[in-house]
Coordinates of C-alpha atoms and ligand atoms in Angstrom, one line a residue:
X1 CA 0.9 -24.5 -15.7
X2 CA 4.1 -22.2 -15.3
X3 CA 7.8 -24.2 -15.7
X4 CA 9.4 -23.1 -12.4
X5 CA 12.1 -21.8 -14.8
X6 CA 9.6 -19.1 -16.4
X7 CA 10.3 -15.2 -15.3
X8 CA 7.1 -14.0 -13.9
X9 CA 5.9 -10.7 -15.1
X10 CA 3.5 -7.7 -14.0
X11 CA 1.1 -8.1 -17.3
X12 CA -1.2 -5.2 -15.8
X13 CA -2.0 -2.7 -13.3
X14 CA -5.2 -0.5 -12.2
X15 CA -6.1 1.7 -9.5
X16 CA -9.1 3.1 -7.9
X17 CA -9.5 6.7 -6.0
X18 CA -13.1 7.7 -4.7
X19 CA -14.4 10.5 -5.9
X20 CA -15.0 12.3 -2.9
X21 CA -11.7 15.2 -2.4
X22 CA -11.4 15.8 1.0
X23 CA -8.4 19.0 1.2
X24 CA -6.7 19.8 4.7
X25 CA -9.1 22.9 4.8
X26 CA -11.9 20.5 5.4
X27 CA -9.7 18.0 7.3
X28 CA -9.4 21.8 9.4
X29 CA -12.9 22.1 10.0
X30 CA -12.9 18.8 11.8
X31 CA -10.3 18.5 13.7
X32 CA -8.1 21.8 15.2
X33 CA -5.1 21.7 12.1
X34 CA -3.9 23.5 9.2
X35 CA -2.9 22.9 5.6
X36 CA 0.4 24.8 6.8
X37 CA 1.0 22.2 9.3
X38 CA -0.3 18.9 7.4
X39 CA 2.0 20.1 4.9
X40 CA 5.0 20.8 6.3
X41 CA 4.5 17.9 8.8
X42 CA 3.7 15.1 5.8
X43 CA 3.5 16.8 2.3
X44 CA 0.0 15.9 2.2
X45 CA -2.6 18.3 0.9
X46 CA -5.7 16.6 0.0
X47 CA -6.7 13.1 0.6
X48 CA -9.8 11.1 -0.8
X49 CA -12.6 9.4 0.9
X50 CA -15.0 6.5 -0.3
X51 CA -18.6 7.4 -0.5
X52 CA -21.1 6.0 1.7
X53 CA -21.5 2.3 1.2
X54 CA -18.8 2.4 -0.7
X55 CA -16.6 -0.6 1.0
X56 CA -12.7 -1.8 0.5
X57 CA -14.1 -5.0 -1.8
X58 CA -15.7 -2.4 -3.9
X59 CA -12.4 -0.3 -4.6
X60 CA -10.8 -3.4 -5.0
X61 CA -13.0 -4.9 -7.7
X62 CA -12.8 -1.2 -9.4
X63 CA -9.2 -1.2 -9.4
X64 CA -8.8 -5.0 -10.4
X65 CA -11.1 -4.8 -13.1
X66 CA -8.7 -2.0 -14.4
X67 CA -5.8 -4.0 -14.3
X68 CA -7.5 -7.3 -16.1
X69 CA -8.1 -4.7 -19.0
X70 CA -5.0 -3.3 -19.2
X71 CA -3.3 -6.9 -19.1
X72 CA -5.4 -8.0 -21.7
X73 CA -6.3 -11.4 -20.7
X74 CA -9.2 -13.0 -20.2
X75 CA -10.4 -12.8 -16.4
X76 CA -11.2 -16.8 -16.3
X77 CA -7.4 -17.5 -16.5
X78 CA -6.9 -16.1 -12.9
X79 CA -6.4 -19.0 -10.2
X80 CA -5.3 -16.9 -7.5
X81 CA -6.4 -13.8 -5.9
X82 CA -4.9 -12.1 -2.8
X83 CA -5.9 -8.7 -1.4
X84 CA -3.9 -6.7 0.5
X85 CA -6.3 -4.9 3.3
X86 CA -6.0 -4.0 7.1
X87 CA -9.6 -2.6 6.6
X88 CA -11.6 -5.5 5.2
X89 CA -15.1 -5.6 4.7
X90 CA -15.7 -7.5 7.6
X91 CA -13.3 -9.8 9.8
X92 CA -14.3 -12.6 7.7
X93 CA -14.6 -13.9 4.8
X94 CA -12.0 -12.1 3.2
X95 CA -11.8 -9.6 0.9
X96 CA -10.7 -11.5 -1.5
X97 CA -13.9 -14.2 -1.7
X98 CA -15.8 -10.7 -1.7
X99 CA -13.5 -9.4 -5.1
X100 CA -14.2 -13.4 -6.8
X101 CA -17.9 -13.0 -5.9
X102 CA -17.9 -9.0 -7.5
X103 CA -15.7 -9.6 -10.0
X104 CA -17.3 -12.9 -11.8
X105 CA -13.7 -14.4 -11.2
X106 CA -13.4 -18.3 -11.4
X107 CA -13.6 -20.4 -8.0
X108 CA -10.0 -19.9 -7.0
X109 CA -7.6 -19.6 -4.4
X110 CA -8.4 -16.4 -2.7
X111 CA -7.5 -15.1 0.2
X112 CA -6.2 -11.7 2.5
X113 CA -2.7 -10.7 3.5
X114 CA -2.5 -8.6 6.5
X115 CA 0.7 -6.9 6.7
X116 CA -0.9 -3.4 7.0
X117 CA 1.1 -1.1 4.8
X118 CA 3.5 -3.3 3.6
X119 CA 0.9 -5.2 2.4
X120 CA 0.3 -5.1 -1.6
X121 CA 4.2 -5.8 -1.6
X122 CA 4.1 -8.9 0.3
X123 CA 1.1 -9.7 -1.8
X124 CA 3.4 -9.3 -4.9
X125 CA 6.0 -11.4 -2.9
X126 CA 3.8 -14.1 -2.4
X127 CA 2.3 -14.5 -5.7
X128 CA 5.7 -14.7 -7.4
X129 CA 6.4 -17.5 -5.6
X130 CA 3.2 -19.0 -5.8
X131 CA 3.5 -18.7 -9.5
X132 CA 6.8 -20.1 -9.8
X133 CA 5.8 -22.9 -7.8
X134 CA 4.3 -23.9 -11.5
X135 CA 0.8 -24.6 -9.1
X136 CA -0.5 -21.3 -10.4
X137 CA -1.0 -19.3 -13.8
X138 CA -2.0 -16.1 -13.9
X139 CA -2.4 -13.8 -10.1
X140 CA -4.5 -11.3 -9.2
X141 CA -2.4 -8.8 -6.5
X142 CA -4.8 -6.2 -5.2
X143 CA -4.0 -3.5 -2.1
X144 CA -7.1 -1.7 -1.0
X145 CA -7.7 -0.1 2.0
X146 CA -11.2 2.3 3.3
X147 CA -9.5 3.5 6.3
X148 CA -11.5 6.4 6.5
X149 CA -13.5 3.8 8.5
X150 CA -11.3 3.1 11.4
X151 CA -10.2 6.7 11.5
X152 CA -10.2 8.8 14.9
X153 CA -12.2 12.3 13.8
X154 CA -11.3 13.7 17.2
X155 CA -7.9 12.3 17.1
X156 CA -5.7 15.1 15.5
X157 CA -2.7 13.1 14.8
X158 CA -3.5 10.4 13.1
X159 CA -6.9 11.5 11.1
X160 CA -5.4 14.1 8.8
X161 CA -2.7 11.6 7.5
X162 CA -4.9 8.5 5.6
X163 CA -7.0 8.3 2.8
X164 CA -9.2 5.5 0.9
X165 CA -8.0 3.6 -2.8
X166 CA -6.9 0.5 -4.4
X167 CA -3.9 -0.4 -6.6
X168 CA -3.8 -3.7 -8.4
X169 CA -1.7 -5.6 -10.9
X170 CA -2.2 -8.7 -12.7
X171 CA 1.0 -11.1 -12.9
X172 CA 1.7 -14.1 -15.3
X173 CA 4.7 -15.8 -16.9
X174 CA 6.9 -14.9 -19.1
X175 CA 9.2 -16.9 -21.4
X176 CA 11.6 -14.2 -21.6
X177 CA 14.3 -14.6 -18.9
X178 CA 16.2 -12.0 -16.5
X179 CA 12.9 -9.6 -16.6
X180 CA 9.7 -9.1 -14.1
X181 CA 9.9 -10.1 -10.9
X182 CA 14.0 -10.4 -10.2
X183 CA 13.8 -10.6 -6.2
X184 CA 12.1 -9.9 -2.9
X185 CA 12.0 -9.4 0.6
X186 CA 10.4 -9.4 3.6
X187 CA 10.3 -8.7 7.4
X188 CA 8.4 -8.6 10.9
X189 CA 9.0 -7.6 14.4
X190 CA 6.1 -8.0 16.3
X191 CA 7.7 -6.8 19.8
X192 CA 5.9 -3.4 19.5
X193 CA 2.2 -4.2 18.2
X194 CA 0.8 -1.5 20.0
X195 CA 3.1 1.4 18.3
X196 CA 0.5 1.5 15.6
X197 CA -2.9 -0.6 15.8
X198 CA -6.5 -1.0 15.8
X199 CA -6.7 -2.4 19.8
X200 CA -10.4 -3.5 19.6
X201 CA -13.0 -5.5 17.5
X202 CA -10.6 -8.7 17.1
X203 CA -11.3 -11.7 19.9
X204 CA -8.5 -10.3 22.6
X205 CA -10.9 -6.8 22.8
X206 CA -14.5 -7.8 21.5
X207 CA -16.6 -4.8 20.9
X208 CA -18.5 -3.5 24.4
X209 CA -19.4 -0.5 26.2
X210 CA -15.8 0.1 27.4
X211 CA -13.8 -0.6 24.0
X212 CA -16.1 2.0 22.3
X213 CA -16.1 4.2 24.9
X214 CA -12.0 4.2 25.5
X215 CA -12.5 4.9 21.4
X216 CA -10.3 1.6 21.1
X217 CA -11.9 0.2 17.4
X218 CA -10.1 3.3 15.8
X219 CA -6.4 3.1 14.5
X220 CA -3.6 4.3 17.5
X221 CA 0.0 5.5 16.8
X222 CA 3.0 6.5 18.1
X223 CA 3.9 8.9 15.1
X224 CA 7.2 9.9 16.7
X225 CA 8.1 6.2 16.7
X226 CA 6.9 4.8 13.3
X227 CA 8.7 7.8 11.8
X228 CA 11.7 6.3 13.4
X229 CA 11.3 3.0 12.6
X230 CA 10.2 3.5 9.0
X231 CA 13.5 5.7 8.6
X232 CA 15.0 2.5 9.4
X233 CA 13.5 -0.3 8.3
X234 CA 12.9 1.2 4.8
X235 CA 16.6 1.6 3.9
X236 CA 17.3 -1.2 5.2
X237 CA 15.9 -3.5 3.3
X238 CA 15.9 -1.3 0.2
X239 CA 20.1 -2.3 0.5
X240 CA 18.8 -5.8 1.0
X241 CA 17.5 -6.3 -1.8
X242 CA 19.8 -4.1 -3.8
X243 CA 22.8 -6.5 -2.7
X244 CA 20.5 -9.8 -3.2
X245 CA 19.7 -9.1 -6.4
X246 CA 23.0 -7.2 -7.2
X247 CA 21.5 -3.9 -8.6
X248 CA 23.7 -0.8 -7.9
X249 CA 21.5 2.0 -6.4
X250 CA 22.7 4.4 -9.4
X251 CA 21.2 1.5 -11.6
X252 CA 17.7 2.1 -9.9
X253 CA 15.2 4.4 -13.0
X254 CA 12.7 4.9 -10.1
X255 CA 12.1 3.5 -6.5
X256 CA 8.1 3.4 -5.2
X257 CA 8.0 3.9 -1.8
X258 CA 5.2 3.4 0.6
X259 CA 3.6 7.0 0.7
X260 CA 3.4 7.4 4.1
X261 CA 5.4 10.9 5.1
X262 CA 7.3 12.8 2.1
X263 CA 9.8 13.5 5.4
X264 CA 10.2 9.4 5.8
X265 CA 10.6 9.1 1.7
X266 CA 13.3 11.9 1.4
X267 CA 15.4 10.4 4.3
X268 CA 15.1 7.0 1.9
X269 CA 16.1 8.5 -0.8
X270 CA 19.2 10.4 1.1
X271 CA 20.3 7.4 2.7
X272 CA 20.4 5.8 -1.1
X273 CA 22.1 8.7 -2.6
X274 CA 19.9 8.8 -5.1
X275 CA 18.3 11.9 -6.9
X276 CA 14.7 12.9 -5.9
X277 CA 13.7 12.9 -9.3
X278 CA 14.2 9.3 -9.5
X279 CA 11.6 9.0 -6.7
X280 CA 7.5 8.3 -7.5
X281 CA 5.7 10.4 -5.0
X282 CA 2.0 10.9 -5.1
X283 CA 1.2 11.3 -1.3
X284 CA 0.1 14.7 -1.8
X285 CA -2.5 14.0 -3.6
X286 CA -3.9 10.7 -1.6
X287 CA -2.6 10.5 1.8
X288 CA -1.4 7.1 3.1
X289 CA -3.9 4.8 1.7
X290 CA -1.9 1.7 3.2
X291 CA -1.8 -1.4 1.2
X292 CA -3.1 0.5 -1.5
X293 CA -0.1 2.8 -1.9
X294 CA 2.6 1.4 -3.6
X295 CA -0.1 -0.3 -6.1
X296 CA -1.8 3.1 -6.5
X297 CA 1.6 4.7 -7.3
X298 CA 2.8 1.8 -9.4
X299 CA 0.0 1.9 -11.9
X300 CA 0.3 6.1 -11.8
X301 CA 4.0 5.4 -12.3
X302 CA 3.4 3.2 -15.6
X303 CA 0.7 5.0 -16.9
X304 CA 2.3 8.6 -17.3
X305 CA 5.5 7.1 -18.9
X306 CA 7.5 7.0 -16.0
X307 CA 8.8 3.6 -16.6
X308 CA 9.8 2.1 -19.6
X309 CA 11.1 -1.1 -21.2
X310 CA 14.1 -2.3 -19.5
X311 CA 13.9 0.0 -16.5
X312 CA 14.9 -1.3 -12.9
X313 CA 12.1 -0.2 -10.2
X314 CA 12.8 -0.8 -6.4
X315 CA 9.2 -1.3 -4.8
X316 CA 9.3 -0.8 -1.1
X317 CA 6.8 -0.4 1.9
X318 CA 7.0 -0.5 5.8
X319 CA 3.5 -0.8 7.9
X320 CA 2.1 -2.1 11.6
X321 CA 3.2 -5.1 12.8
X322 CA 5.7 -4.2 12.2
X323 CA 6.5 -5.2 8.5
X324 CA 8.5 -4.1 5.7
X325 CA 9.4 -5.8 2.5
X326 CA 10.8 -4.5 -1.1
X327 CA 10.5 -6.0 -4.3
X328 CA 12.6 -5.1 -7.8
X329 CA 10.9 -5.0 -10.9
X330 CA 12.8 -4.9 -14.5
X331 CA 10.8 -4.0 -17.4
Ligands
ACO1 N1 -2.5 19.6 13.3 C1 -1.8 20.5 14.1 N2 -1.0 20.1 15.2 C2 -0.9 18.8 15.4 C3 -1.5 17.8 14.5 C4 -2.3 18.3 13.5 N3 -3.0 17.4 12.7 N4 -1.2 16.6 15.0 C5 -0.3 16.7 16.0 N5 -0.2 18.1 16.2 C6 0.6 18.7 17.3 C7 0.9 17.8 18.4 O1 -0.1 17.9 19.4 C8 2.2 18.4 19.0 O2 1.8 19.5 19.7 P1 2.6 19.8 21.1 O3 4.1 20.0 20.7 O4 1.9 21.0 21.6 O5 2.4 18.6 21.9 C9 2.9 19.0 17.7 O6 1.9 19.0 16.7 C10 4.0 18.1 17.2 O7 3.6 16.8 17.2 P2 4.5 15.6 16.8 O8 3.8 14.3 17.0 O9 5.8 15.9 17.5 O10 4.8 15.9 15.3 P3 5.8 15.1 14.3 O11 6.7 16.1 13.8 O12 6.3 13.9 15.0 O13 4.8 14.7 13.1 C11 3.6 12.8 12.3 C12 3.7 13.8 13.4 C13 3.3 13.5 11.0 C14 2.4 11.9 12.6 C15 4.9 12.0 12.2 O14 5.3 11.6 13.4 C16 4.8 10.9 11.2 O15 4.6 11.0 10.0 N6 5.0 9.6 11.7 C17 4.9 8.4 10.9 C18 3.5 8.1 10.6 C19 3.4 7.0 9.6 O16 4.1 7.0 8.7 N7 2.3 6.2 9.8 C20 1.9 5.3 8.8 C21 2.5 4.0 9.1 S1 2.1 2.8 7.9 C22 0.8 1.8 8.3 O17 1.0 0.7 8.5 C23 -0.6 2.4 8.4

């Protein structure tokens, strides 16, 4: 067991993208858009969607089995694994029990975190203080999302802007002080639910003849108002968390932000005064794969030598609920 004194550490990460491109040309011949418009509108051009069959506990297991290899431990030390989803499998059980089952894991804690978007970085959150609660050893964080299965296809606005993946990352202790996971935060409003939800299929709208046909089991948003909100809540508790843990934005070698809009992520990074290089941004190339963003990105990030040893990485996310939370990472 962990000494609640130990720093705990991101030992591995992994992703998973399905194999199926889907470009805003094809997004065009569904719904009436353009690749001019999704691109000036988002920076997204192509997204990617899971196969048939091909469910969120399955990207999950793909991307955690990634990260288990690339932290180089033996999977039977995990004691706790939490997925990140807004689109499990099924309401329950959870993802998570699904991962265990798939993954040959041992009998653990396991269980989901719904926080939408914001997700894997509450997960992250959660297990750090799990771990140092010395209760736990090693974590298993995993944000995975197929939410080309609560998509709209007639619904213009929302349909073009999500695709399907997983990001995970595997966290233990470290013996080394001052490095891994230095501090985090978190936050909910829940005063506006409806700006961006999935209205049917829990127990206040069962599924019925009305909720499908008012097309209610298929995500709703206000764009216009989670772009105005994300604006907000995204720098804010990016300073947060720079003045809890006392890191100077200059200080910052790279910020991952939730890959939502690149519109939302360059009015972050203008409110920071940072430079847009310092800035991962892979939304072009996936969409907004909710909870499985940031871990998607992270594991991109530290696999093509964009962070190094020593480096100071603000992790931040906003999603439904609405949530937001940010997490630093040193190296
Ligand atoms: N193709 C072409 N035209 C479109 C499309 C489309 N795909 N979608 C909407 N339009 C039209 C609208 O109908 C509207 O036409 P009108 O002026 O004739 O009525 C026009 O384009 C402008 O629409 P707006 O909604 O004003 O466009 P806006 O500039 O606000 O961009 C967008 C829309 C991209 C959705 C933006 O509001 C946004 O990114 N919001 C944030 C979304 C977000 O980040 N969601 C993720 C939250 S995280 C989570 O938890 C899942």
């Amino acid at each position: 067991m962990n000494s609640p004194l130990s720093s705990i550490v991101i030992l591995g990460t992994g992703s998973y993208l399905p194999e199926r491109i889907v470009t805003n040309d094809d997004m065009a011949q569904i719904v009436e858009t353009s690749d001019e418009w999704i691109q000036a509108r988002t920076g997204i051009r192509q997204r990617r969607f899971a196969a048939e069959g091909e469910n969120t506990s399955h990207m999950a297991s793909a991307a955690a089995r990634r990260a288990i290899e690339d932290a180089g431990i033996d999977p039977t030390e995990i004691d706790l694994i939490l997925v990140a989803t807004m689109t499990p499998d099924m309401p329950f059980p959870s993802t998570a029990c699904l991962v265990q089952s798939q993954l040959g894991l041992p009998q653990c804690t396991a269980f989901d975190i719904q926080a939408a978007c914001t997700g894997y970085v509450y997960g992250l959150n959660i297990a750090t203080s799990m771990l140092q609660s010395g209760n736990y050893n090693k974590a298993l964080v995993v944000g995975a999302e197929k939410l080309s299965g609560i998509l709209d296809f007639e619904d213009r606005s929302t349909c073009v802007l999500f695709g399907d993946g997983a990001g995970a990352a595997v966290l233990g202790c470290s013996d080394v002080s001052g490095v891994g996971m230095i501090g985090g935060i978190g936050g909910a409003d829940g005063s506006n639910p409806e700006i961006l939800c999935q209205p049917a299929g829990g127990s206040a709208i069962p599924p019925g003849t009305d909720s499908l046909a008012a097309r209610q089991h298929f995500l709703k948003m206000n764009g216009k108002e989670i772009f105005k909100q994300a604006v907000r809540v995204m720098g804010q508790a990016s300073t947060d968390l720079l003045e809890k843990t006392a890191v100077d934005a200059d200080d910052l070698a790279l910020i991952i932000p939730h890959q939502a809009n690149l519109r939302i992520i360059d009015s972050l990074t203008k409110r920071l005064g940072i430079p847009v290089d310092n800035v991962f941004i892979n939304l072009q190339d996936y969409g907004n794969t909710s909870a499985a963003s940031v871990g998607i990105a992270l594991d991109e990030a530290r696999h093509s030598g964009r962070i190094k040893t020593g480096d100071l990485t603000l992790l931040v996310a906003f999603g439904a609920g609405l949530t937001w939370g940010a997490t630093m990472v040193k190296w």
